[in-house]
Amino acid sequence: MARTSEPIDPDAETEIDADDDALSWAGDDLRGGIDPLTRNRVNASRDGDPAASDPDAAPEPPRSLARTAATVLFAVLYLAVVVGWILSAQITGSPATDVFSQVAWQFGEFVAIVSGALWYLTVLTLTPDSRTRVRVGWFALGVGVLVPWPVLLAVLS
Amino acid sequence: MSGATTTDDGSDTLDTEDAPPASLVSRAILWLVFAILYAYPLFEGISNLIALPAVYQAGGAGGAVPWYLLIIGVAAPVILYAGALLLGRGRELFPRALMLAAGLAATNAMFLSVVQWAQLVQPALK
């Protein structure tokens, strides 16, 4: 539409290549000479990298092969912990006979089963920007605390 | 969790550490609910600490009381609750609740482990 406001010069019009005319807009030069298609592509790629497009964004979390490997390794370990506690819950039983103790024991068994998943998710969500050593330390502490002893002792003895 | 959030005065905050912490009322409710949930494993631990040595004495095995297991049973709920509260300072409500829940689950898991160990090391009682 901007072209309508420009004085029409028949001589100048013939000099411009027909394709160029169709694919460019008046004012493109003012925006750095980038045509709309390319400009959108550039913007899309910038959106994909928050650190580049948003100066206020949080600093890039530390990423390394070791960190990813540790996170995956502990995911497998914690899965084993959950399986261990599912098996442990079959072994353990409340020595008490009153209803409250039974219910409390069942609740304890249930949260013991989900303890591995809860600990893993907690460390995963609360250490996104922490150093790898800190994250691995919390993962390792959880594995140490949550060893499913009931099933291990039953298997070993 | 990460990412810029805008506060009332329009300034950008970069992470959860700078975000306004949970209000006192919601924090107090969270403390109370989890205190009740942690109280049962603690009660069990204390009652074991008091009752088990007497049972062992009566069974003629007073020297074989597994004190370390009894102490773990009492200390685990206290340490995990206090630890979750300390680590949650200055954070929003969800991370606080997540840590308290993980600590509660770990407390119950440790309680079951301690009971199983105690049964394993228990000597023959008269």
mmCIF file of N, CA, C and O in Angstrom, chain A residues 23 26 29 34-35 37 40 50 56-57 81 85 94 100-101 108 111 120 122 125-126 129 135 146 148 152:
data_model
loop_
_atom_site.group_PDB
_atom_site.id
_atom_site.type_symbol
_atom_site.label_atom_id
_atom_site.label_comp_id
_atom_site.label_asym_id
_atom_site.label_seq_id
_atom_site.Cartn_x
_atom_site.Cartn_y
_atom_site.Cartn_z
ATOM 1 N N LEU A 23 8.330 -9.348 -4.516
ATOM 2 C CA LEU A 23 8.784 -9.954 -3.259
ATOM 3 C C LEU A 23 9.319 -8.952 -2.246
ATOM 4 O O LEU A 23 9.855 -9.339 -1.220
ATOM 5 N N ALA A 26 7.852 -1.629 0.194
ATOM 6 C CA ALA A 26 8.438 -0.334 0.462
ATOM 7 C C ALA A 26 8.782 -0.249 1.942
ATOM 8 O O ALA A 26 8.026 -0.720 2.802
ATOM 9 N N ASP A 29 14.126 -1.345 3.165
ATOM 10 C CA ASP A 29 15.459 -0.795 3.371
ATOM 11 C C ASP A 29 15.602 -0.213 4.776
ATOM 12 O O ASP A 29 16.644 -0.326 5.408
ATOM 13 N N ILE A 34 16.006 -6.514 4.978
ATOM 14 C CA ILE A 34 15.700 -7.938 5.076
ATOM 15 C C ILE A 34 14.288 -8.156 4.577
ATOM 16 O O ILE A 34 13.350 -7.495 5.022
ATOM 17 N N ASP A 35 14.119 -9.078 3.617
ATOM 18 C CA ASP A 35 12.771 -9.321 3.115
ATOM 19 C C ASP A 35 11.958 -10.091 4.145
ATOM 20 O O ASP A 35 12.531 -10.765 5.015
ATOM 21 N N LEU A 37 10.200 -12.825 4.397
ATOM 22 C CA LEU A 37 10.386 -14.260 4.616
ATOM 23 C C LEU A 37 11.642 -14.519 5.433
ATOM 24 O O LEU A 37 11.630 -15.236 6.423
ATOM 25 N N ASN A 40 11.326 -13.316 9.063
ATOM 26 C CA ASN A 40 10.596 -14.234 9.929
ATOM 27 C C ASN A 40 11.454 -15.432 10.336
ATOM 28 O O ASN A 40 11.420 -15.890 11.456
ATOM 29 N N PRO A 50 16.405 -18.555 23.951
ATOM 30 C CA PRO A 50 15.942 -17.497 24.850
ATOM 31 C C PRO A 50 17.066 -16.589 25.322
ATOM 32 O O PRO A 50 16.874 -15.389 25.494
ATOM 33 N N ASP A 56 16.960 -10.539 29.671
ATOM 34 C CA ASP A 56 16.587 -10.705 31.073
ATOM 35 C C ASP A 56 16.414 -12.171 31.461
ATOM 36 O O ASP A 56 16.143 -12.476 32.617
ATOM 37 N N ALA A 57 16.553 -13.078 30.495
ATOM 38 C CA ALA A 57 16.317 -14.486 30.796
ATOM 39 C C ALA A 57 17.357 -15.001 31.780
ATOM 40 O O ALA A 57 18.456 -14.455 31.915
ATOM 41 N N VAL A 81 14.818 -48.264 42.848
ATOM 42 C CA VAL A 81 14.400 -48.016 44.232
ATOM 43 C C VAL A 81 12.879 -48.158 44.354
ATOM 44 O O VAL A 81 12.373 -48.796 45.290
ATOM 45 N N TRP A 85 10.816 -50.876 46.550
ATOM 46 C CA TRP A 85 9.844 -50.571 47.606
ATOM 47 C C TRP A 85 8.477 -51.189 47.328
ATOM 48 O O TRP A 85 7.746 -51.515 48.255
ATOM 49 N N SER A 94 2.122 -54.801 59.246
ATOM 50 C CA SER A 94 2.001 -54.181 60.558
ATOM 51 C C SER A 94 1.819 -55.250 61.633
ATOM 52 O O SER A 94 0.983 -56.150 61.476
ATOM 53 N N PHE A 100 -6.377 -48.043 63.315
ATOM 54 C CA PHE A 100 -5.572 -46.851 63.058
ATOM 55 C C PHE A 100 -4.139 -47.228 62.691
ATOM 56 O O PHE A 100 -3.565 -46.700 61.732
ATOM 57 N N SER A 101 -3.568 -48.158 63.451
ATOM 58 C CA SER A 101 -2.196 -48.588 63.168
ATOM 59 C C SER A 101 -2.090 -49.225 61.791
ATOM 60 O O SER A 101 -1.121 -49.001 61.051
ATOM 61 N N GLY A 108 2.160 -45.514 55.279
ATOM 62 C CA GLY A 108 3.620 -45.515 55.284
ATOM 63 C C GLY A 108 4.187 -46.330 54.127
ATOM 64 O O GLY A 108 5.145 -45.912 53.478
ATOM 65 N N VAL A 111 3.676 -44.266 50.805
ATOM 66 C CA VAL A 111 4.620 -43.161 50.577
ATOM 67 C C VAL A 111 6.041 -43.689 50.419
ATOM 68 O O VAL A 111 6.860 -43.070 49.730
ATOM 69 N N TYR A 120 13.520 -37.984 43.454
ATOM 70 C CA TYR A 120 14.120 -37.711 42.145
ATOM 71 C C TYR A 120 13.536 -36.435 41.542
ATOM 72 O O TYR A 120 14.268 -35.562 41.081
ATOM 73 N N THR A 122 12.064 -33.989 43.065
ATOM 74 C CA THR A 122 12.444 -32.827 43.865
ATOM 75 C C THR A 122 13.832 -32.341 43.472
ATOM 76 O O THR A 122 14.038 -31.148 43.224
ATOM 77 N N THR A 125 13.748 -30.852 39.831
ATOM 78 C CA THR A 125 13.113 -29.544 39.624
ATOM 79 C C THR A 125 13.801 -28.429 40.408
ATOM 80 O O THR A 125 13.724 -27.279 40.014
ATOM 81 N N LEU A 126 14.464 -28.760 41.510
ATOM 82 C CA LEU A 126 15.021 -27.690 42.356
ATOM 83 C C LEU A 126 16.512 -27.455 42.123
ATOM 84 O O LEU A 126 17.080 -26.547 42.728
ATOM 85 N N ASP A 129 19.735 -25.019 37.970
ATOM 86 C CA ASP A 129 20.880 -24.131 37.726
ATOM 87 C C ASP A 129 22.061 -24.465 38.631
ATOM 88 O O ASP A 129 23.075 -23.763 38.600
ATOM 89 N N ARG A 135 23.899 -31.382 42.259
ATOM 90 C CA ARG A 135 22.781 -32.238 41.849
ATOM 91 C C ARG A 135 23.103 -33.704 42.128
ATOM 92 O O ARG A 135 22.298 -34.432 42.702
ATOM 93 N N LEU A 146 17.158 -44.100 50.708
ATOM 94 C CA LEU A 146 15.957 -44.832 50.279
ATOM 95 C C LEU A 146 16.232 -46.276 49.864
ATOM 96 O O LEU A 146 15.423 -46.885 49.170
ATOM 97 N N PRO A 148 15.890 -49.890 49.540
ATOM 98 C CA PRO A 148 14.741 -50.721 49.962
ATOM 99 C C PRO A 148 15.205 -51.943 50.755
ATOM 100 O O PRO A 148 15.234 -53.059 50.248
ATOM 101 N N LEU A 152 15.813 -56.221 50.116
ATOM 102 C CA LEU A 152 17.225 -56.610 50.027
ATOM 103 C C LEU A 152 17.573 -57.636 51.110
ATOM 104 O O LEU A 152 18.228 -58.641 50.833
#
